[in-house]
Tab-separated table of C-alpha atoms in Angstrom:
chain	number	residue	atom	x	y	z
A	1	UNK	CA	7.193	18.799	-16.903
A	2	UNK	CA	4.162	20.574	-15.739
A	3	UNK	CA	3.886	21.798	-12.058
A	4	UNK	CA	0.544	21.515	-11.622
A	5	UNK	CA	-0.349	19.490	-8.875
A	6	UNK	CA	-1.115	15.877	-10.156
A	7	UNK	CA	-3.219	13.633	-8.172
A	8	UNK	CA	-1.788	10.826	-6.234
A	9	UNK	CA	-4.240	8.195	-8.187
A	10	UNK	CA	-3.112	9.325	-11.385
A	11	UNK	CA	0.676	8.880	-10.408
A	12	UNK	CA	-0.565	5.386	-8.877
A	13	UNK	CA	-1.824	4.532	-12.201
A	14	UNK	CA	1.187	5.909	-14.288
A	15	UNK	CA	3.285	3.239	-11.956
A	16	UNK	CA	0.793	0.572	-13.623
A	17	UNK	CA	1.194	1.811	-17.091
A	18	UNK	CA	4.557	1.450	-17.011
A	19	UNK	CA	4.332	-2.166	-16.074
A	20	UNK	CA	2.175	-2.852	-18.304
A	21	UNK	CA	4.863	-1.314	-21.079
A	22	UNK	CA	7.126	-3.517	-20.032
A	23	UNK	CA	5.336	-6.391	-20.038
A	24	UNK	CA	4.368	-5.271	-23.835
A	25	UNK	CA	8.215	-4.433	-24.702
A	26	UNK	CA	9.156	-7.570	-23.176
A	27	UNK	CA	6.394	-9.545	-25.583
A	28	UNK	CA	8.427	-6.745	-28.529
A	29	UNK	CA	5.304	-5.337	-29.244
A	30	UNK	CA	5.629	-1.807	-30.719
A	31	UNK	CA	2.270	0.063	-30.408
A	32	UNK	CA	-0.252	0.730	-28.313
A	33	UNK	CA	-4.142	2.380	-27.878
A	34	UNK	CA	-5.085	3.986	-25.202
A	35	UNK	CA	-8.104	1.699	-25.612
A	36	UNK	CA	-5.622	-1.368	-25.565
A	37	UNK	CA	-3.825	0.271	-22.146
A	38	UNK	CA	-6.826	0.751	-20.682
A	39	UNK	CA	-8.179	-2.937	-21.299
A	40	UNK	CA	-4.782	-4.098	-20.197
A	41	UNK	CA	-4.774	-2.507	-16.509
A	42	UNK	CA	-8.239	-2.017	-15.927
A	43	UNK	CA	-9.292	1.393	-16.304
A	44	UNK	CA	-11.635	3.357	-18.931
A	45	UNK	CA	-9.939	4.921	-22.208
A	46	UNK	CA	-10.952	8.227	-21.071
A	47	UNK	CA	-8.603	7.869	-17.702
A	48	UNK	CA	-5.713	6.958	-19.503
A	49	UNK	CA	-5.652	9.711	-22.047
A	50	UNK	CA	-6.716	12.194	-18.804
A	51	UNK	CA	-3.488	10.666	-16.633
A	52	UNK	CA	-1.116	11.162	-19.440
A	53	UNK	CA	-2.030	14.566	-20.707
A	54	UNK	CA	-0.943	15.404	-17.332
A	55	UNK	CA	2.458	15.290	-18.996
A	56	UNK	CA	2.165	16.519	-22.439
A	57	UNK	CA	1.256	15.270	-25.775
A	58	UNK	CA	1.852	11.735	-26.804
A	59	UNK	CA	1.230	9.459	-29.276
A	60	UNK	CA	0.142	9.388	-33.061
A	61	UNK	CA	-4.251	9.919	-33.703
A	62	UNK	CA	-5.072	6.752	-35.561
A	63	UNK	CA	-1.719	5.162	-34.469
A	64	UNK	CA	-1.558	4.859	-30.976
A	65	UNK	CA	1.679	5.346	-28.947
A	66	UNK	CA	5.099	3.884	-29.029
A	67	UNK	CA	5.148	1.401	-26.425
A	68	UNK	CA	8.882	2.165	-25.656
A	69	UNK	CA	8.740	5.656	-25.676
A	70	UNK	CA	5.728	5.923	-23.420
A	71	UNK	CA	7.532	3.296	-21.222
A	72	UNK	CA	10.670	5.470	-20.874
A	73	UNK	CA	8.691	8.311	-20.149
A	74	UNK	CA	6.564	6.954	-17.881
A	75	UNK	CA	9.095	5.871	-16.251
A	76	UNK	CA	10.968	9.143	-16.464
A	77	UNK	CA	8.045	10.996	-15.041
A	78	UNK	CA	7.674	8.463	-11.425
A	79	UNK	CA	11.604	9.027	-11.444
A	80	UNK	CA	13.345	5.540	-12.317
A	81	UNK	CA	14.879	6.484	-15.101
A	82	UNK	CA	17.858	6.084	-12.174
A	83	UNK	CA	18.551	3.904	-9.936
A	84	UNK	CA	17.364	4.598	-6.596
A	85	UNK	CA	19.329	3.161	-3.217
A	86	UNK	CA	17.101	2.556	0.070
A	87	UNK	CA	18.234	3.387	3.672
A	88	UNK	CA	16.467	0.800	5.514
A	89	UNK	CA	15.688	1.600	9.755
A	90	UNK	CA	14.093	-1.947	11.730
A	91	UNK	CA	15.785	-5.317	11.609
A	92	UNK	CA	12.675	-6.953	12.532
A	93	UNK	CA	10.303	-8.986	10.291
A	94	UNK	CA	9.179	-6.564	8.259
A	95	UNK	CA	12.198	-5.005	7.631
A	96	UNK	CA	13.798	-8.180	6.799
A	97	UNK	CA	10.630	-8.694	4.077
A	98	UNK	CA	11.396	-5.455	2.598
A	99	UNK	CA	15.009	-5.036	2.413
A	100	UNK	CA	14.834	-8.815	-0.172
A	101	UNK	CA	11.250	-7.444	-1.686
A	102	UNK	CA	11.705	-8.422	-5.233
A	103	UNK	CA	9.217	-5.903	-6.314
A	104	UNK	CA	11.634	-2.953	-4.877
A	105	UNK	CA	14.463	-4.531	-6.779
A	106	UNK	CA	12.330	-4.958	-10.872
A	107	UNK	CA	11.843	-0.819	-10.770
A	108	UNK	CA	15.521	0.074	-9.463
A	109	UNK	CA	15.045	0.531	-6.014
A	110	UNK	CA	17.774	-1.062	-3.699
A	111	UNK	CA	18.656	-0.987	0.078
A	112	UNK	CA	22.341	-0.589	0.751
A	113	UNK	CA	21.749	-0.073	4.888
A	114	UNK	CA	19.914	-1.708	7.282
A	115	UNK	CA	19.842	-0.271	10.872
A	116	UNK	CA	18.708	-1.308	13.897
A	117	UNK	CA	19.643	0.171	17.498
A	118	UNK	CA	19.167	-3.426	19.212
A	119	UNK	CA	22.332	-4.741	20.237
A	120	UNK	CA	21.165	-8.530	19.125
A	121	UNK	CA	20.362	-7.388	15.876
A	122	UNK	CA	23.504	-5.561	15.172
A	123	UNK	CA	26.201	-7.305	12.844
A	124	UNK	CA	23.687	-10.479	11.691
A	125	UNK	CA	22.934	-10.350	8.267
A	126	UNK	CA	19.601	-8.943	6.159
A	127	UNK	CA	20.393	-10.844	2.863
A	128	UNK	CA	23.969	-9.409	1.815
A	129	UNK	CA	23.922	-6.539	4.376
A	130	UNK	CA	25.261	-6.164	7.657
A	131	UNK	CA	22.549	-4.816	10.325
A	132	UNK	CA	24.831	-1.223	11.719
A	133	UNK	CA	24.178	1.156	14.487
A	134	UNK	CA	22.329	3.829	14.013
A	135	UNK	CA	25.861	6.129	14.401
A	136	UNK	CA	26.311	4.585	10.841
A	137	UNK	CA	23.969	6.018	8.865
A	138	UNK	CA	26.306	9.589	7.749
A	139	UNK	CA	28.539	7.208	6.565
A	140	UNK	CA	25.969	4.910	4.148
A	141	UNK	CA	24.367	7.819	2.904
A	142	UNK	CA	27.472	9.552	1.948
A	143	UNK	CA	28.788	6.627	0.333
A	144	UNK	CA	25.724	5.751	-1.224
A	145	UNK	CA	24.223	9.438	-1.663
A	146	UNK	CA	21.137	8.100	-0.264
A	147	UNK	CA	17.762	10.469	-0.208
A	148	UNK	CA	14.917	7.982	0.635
A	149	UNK	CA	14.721	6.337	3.784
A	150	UNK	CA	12.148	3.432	5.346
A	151	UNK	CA	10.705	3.016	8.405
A	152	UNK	CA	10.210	-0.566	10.288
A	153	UNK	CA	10.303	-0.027	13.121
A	154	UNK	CA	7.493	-0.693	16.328
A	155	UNK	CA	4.858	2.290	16.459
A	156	UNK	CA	6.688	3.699	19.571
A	157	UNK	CA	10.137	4.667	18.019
A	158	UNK	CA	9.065	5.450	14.601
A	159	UNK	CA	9.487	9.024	14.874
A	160	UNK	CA	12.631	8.615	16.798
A	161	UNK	CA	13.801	7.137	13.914
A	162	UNK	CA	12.028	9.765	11.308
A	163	UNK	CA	13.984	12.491	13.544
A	164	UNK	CA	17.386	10.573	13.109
A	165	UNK	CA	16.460	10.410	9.078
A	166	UNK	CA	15.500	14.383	9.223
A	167	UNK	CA	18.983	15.243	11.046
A	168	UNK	CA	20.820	13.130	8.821
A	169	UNK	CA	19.699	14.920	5.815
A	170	UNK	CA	17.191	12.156	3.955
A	171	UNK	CA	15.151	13.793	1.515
A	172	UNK	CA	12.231	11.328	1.172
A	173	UNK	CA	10.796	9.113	4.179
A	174	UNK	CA	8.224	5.945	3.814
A	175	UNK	CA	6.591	5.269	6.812
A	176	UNK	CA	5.365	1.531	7.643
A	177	UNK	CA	4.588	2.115	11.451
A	178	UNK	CA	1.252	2.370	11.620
A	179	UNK	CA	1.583	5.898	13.582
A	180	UNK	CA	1.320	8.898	11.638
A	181	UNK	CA	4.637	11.008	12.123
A	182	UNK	CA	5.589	14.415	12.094
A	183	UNK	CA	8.274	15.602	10.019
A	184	UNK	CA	9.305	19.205	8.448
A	185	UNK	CA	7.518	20.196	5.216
A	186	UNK	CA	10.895	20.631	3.130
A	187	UNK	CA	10.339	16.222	3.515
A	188	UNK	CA	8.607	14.048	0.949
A	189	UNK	CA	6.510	11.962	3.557
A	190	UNK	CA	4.235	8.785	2.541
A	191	UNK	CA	2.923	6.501	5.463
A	192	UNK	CA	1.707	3.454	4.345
A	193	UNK	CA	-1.266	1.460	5.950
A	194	UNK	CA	-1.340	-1.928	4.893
A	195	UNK	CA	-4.794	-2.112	6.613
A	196	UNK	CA	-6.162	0.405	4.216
A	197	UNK	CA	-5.579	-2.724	1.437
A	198	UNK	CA	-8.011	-4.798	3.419
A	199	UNK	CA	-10.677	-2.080	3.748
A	200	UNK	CA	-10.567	-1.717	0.265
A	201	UNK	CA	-11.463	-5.354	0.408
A	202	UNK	CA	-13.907	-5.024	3.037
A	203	UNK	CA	-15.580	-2.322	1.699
A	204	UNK	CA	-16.170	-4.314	-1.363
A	205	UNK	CA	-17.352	-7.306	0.127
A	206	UNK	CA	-20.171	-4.934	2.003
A	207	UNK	CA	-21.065	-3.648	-1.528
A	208	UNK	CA	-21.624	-7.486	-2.834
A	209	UNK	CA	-23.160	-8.928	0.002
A	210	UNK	CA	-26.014	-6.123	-0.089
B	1	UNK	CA	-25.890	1.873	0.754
B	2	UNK	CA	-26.003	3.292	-2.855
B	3	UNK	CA	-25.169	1.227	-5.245
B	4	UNK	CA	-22.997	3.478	-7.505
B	5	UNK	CA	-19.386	2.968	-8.245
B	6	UNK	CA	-17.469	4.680	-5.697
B	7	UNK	CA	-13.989	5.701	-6.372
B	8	UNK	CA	-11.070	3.872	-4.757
B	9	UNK	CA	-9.640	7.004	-3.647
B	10	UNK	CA	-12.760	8.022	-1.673
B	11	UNK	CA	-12.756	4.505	-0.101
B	12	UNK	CA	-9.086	5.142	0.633
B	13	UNK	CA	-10.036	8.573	2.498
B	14	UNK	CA	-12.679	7.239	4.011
B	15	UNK	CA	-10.655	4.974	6.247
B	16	UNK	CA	-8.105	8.458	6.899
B	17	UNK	CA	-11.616	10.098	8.176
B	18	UNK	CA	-12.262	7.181	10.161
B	19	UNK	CA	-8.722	6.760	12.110
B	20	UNK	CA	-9.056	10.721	12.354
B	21	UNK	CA	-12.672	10.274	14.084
B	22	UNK	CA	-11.234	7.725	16.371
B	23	UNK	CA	-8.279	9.860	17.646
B	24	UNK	CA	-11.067	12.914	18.361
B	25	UNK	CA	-13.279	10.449	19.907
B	26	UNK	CA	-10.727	9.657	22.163
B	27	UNK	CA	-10.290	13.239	23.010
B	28	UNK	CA	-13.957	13.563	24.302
B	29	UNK	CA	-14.760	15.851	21.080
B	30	UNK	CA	-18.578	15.668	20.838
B	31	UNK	CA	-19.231	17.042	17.125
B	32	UNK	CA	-16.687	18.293	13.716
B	33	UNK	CA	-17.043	20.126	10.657
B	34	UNK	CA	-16.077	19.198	7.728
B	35	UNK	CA	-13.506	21.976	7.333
B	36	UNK	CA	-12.054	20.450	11.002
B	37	UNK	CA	-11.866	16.996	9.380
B	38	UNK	CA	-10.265	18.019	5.661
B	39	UNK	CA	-7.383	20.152	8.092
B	40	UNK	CA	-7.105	17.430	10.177
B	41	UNK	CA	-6.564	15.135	7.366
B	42	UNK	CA	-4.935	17.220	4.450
B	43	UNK	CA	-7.918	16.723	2.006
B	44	UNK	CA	-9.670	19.870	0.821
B	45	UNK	CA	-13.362	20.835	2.785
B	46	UNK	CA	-15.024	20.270	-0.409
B	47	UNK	CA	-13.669	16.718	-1.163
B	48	UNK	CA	-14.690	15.455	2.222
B	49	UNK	CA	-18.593	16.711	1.570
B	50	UNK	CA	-18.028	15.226	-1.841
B	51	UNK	CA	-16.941	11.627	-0.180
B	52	UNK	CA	-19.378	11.479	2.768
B	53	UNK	CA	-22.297	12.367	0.100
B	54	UNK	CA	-21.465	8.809	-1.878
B	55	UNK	CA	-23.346	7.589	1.508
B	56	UNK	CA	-26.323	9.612	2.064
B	57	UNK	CA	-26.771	12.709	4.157
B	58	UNK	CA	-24.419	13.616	7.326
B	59	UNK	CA	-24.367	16.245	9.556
B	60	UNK	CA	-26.393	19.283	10.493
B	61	UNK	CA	-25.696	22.627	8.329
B	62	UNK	CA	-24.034	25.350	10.833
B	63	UNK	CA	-23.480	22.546	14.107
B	64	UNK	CA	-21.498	19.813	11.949
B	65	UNK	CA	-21.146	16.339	12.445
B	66	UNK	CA	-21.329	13.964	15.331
B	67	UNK	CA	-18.679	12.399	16.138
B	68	UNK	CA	-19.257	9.177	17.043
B	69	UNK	CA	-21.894	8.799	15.093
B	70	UNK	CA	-19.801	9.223	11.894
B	71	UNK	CA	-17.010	7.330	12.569
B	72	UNK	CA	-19.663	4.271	13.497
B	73	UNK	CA	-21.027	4.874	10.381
B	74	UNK	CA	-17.680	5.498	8.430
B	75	UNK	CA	-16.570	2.099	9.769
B	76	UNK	CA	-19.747	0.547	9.166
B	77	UNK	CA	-19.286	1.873	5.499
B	78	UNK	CA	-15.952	-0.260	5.406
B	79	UNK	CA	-17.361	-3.437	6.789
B	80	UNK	CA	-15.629	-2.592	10.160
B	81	UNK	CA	-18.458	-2.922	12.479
B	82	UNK	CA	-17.307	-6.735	12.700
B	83	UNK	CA	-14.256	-8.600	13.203
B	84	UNK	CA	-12.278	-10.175	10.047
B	85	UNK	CA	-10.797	-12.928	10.387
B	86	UNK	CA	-7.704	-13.577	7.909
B	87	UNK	CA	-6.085	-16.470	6.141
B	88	UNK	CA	-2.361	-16.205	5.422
B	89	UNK	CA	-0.430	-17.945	3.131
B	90	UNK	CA	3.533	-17.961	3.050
B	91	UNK	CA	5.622	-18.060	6.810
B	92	UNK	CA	8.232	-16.127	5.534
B	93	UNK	CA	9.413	-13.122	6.901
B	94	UNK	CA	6.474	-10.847	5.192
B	95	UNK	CA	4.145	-13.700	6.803
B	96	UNK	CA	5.887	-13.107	9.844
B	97	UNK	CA	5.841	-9.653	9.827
B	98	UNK	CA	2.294	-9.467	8.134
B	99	UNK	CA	1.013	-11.744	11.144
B	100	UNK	CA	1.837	-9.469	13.961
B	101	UNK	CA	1.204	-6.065	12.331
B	102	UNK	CA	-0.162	-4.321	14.936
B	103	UNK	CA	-2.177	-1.605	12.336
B	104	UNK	CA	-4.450	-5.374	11.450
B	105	UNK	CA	-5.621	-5.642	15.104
B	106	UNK	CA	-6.665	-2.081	15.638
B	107	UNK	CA	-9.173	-2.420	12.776
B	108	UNK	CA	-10.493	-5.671	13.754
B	109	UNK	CA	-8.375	-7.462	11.661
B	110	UNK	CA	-6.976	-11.225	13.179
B	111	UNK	CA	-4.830	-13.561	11.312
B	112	UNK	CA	-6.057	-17.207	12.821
B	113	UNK	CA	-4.347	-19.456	10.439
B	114	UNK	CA	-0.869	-19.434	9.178
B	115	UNK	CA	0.080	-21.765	6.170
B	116	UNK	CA	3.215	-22.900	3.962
B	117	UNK	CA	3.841	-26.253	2.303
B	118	UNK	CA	8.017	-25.831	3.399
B	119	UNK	CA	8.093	-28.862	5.696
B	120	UNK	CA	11.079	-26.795	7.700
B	121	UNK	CA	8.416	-24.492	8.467
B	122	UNK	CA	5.207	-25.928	9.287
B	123	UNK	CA	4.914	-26.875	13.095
B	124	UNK	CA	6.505	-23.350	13.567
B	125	UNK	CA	5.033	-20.862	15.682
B	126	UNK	CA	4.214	-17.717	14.109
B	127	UNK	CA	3.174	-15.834	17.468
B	128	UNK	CA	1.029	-17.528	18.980
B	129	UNK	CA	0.006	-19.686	16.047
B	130	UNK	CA	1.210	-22.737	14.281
B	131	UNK	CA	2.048	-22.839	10.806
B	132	UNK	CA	-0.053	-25.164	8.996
B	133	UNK	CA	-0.152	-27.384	5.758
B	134	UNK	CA	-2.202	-26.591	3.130
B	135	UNK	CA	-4.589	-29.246	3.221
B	136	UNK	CA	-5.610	-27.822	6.915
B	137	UNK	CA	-7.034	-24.865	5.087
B	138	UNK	CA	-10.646	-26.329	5.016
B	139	UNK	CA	-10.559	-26.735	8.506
B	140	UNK	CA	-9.706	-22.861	9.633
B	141	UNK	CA	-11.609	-21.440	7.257
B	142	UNK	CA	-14.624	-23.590	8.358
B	143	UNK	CA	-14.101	-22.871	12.435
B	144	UNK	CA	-13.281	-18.972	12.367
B	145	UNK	CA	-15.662	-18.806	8.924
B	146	UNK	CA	-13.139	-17.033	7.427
B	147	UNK	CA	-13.879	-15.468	3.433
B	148	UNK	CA	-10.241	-13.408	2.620
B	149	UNK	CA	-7.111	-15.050	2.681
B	150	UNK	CA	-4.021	-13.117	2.430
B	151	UNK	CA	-0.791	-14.340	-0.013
B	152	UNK	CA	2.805	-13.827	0.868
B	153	UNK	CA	4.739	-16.363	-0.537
B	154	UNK	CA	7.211	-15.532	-3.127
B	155	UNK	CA	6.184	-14.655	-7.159
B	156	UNK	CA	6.526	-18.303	-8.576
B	157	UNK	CA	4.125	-19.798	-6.215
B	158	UNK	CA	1.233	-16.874	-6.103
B	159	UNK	CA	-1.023	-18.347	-8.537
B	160	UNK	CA	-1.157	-21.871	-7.119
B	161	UNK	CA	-2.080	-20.075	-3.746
B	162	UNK	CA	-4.831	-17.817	-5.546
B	163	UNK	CA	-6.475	-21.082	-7.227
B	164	UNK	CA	-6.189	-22.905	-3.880
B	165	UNK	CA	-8.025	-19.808	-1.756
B	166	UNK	CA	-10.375	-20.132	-4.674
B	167	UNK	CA	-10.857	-23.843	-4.206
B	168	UNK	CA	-11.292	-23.550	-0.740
B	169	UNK	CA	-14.158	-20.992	-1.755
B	170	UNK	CA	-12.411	-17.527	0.217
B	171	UNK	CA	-14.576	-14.415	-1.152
B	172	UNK	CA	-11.799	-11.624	-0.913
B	173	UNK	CA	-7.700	-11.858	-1.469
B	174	UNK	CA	-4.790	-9.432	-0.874
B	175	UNK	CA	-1.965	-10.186	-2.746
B	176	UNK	CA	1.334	-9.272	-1.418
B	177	UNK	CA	3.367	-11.113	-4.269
B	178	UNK	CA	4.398	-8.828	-6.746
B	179	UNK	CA	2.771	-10.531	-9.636
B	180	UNK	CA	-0.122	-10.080	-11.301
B	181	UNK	CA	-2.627	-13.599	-10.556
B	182	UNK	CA	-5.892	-14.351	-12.128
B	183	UNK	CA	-8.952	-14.945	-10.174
B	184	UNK	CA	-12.355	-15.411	-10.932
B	185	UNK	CA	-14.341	-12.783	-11.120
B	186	UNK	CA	-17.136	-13.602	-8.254
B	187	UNK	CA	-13.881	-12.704	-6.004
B	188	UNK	CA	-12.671	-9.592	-4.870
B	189	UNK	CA	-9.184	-9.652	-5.415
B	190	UNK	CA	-6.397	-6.767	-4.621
B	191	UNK	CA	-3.111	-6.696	-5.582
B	192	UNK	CA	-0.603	-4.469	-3.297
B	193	UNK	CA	2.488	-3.799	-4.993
B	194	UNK	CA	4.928	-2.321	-2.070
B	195	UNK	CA	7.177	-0.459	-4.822
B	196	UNK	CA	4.096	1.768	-5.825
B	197	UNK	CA	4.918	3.533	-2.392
B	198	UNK	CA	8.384	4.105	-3.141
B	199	UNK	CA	7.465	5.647	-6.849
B	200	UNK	CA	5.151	8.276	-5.414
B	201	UNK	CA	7.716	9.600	-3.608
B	202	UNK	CA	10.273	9.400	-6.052
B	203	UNK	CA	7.813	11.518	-8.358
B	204	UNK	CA	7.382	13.895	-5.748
B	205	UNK	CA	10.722	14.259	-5.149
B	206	UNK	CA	11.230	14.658	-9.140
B	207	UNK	CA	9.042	18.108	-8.985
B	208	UNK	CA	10.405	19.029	-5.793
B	209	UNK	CA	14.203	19.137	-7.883
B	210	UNK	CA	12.481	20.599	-11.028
């Protein structure tokens, strides 16, 4: 794989491809255009071929490419080509909405441990999963060899909580607090803002209304 | 406003610029370069210039930018010069969580009418509101004037929510259902797939072990 830096939209988009594979593989069709990719999810012909030269050469001129070849490898490029267990921090609502998130589960992500330092929440159930301690966590991601962890928690202990993840050796953290955190570089750090979603929205109504 | 396509990913940085103007704002910071804002952010000086230009001229060459005065106009940009109020379908525990998100209120956002059609849940507070039947829909929407409705109910029941929104003539809907729905294209429709966060990182984390 090449190590130049890709952009975060085109990875974005590569995570749409691959769905739409699937949903192609599922239907057992065997090739595909760019131009047919690029009608399917939305985006010009010229993007697609752009976002997947990132990675090489694919596909056949006059052919197209096999849809699951460029499935597997678009999936081998965003990383699922293994399964991918979750360490899971906030036994609150959201927490409880993403540890039984079907979407995590249909691209091989899981959460084996949810964690929560109230003393109410500890030992009821998330789904299948006990809520432990936060003492708990060496244990889980031992057992589990768990690199990614998430963040539910209230704005005012998230980076507690990233500090905890940090000391206990997590290579990856998703943020859902809407705080930004600090954490050291040697960390793969995302924060997500589900308010951004509705500015997008916003934004566009602006642009129709005027 | 120009009419020209803007990019996603510029609307997306946009709203980073804007939190960022907010927090120096609060600090009693009076003016900002654009170099100050791309290291305050992580974006490069030039992309910032490139953004702001999509809306017309900014800033003085050699003094910078005016605080306040761009992050009114970067929020103005994303329709967030006036309060949103939001419909929200689906009292489960994304509802739940989705209703009290405190990263909604700081941008003006207000969920002011919670629905399901699970008789166990309607009558339910969520907060401080009461979960509702569908067929009060008409009457929210009408009081708070209310145009984007918000889905989190689970994958099997999206589309009938999406063609009721519709129905009930919402201009703008976030889809938290990991599914893809049709809508009609007069409305502005967004899907947010929560595992597209989790694949970023597992990419990064990919070249990170390369």
């Amino acid at each position: 794989m090449k190590t130049q830096r890709v952009p975060e939209a085109t990875i974005n988009r590569l995570s749409v491809y691959s769905r739409f594979l699937e949903r192609l593989d599922e239907k057992g069709i065997i090739t595909v255009s760019s131009n047919e990719i690029a009608e399917g999810v939305g985006v010009s012909p010229p993007q697609v071929r752009k976002d997947l030269a990132y990675f090489g050469e694919f596909g056949t001129r006059g052919v197209g490419y096999n849809v699951q070849d460029l499935m597997r490898y678009t999936l081998k490029i965003l990383g699922l080509n293994v399964p991918w267990p979750l360490l899971l921090v906030g036994a609150g609502n959201l927490g409880y909405a993403l540890s039984t998130y079907r979407g995590f589960n249909s691209r091989g992500f899981s959460v084996v441990g949810v964690f929560d330092n109230d003393l109410n929440k500890i030992g009821r159930k998330v789904g299948d999963l006990d809520v432990y301690p936060p003492e708990k966590m060496p244990d889980i991601i031992n057992k589990h060899k768990v690199r990614i962890g998430i963040i539910a928690v209230p704005p005012k202990s998230a980076q507690d909580v990233a500090d905890l993840m940090v000391k206990n050796r997590l290579h990856a953290i998703l943020n859902f607090a809407p705080v930004s955190l600090n954490v050291p570089e040697h960390i793969v750090y995302r924060n997500v803002d589900l308010s951004v979603n509705l500015e997008i929205l916003t934004f566009n109504l602006g642009i129709r209304d005027s």
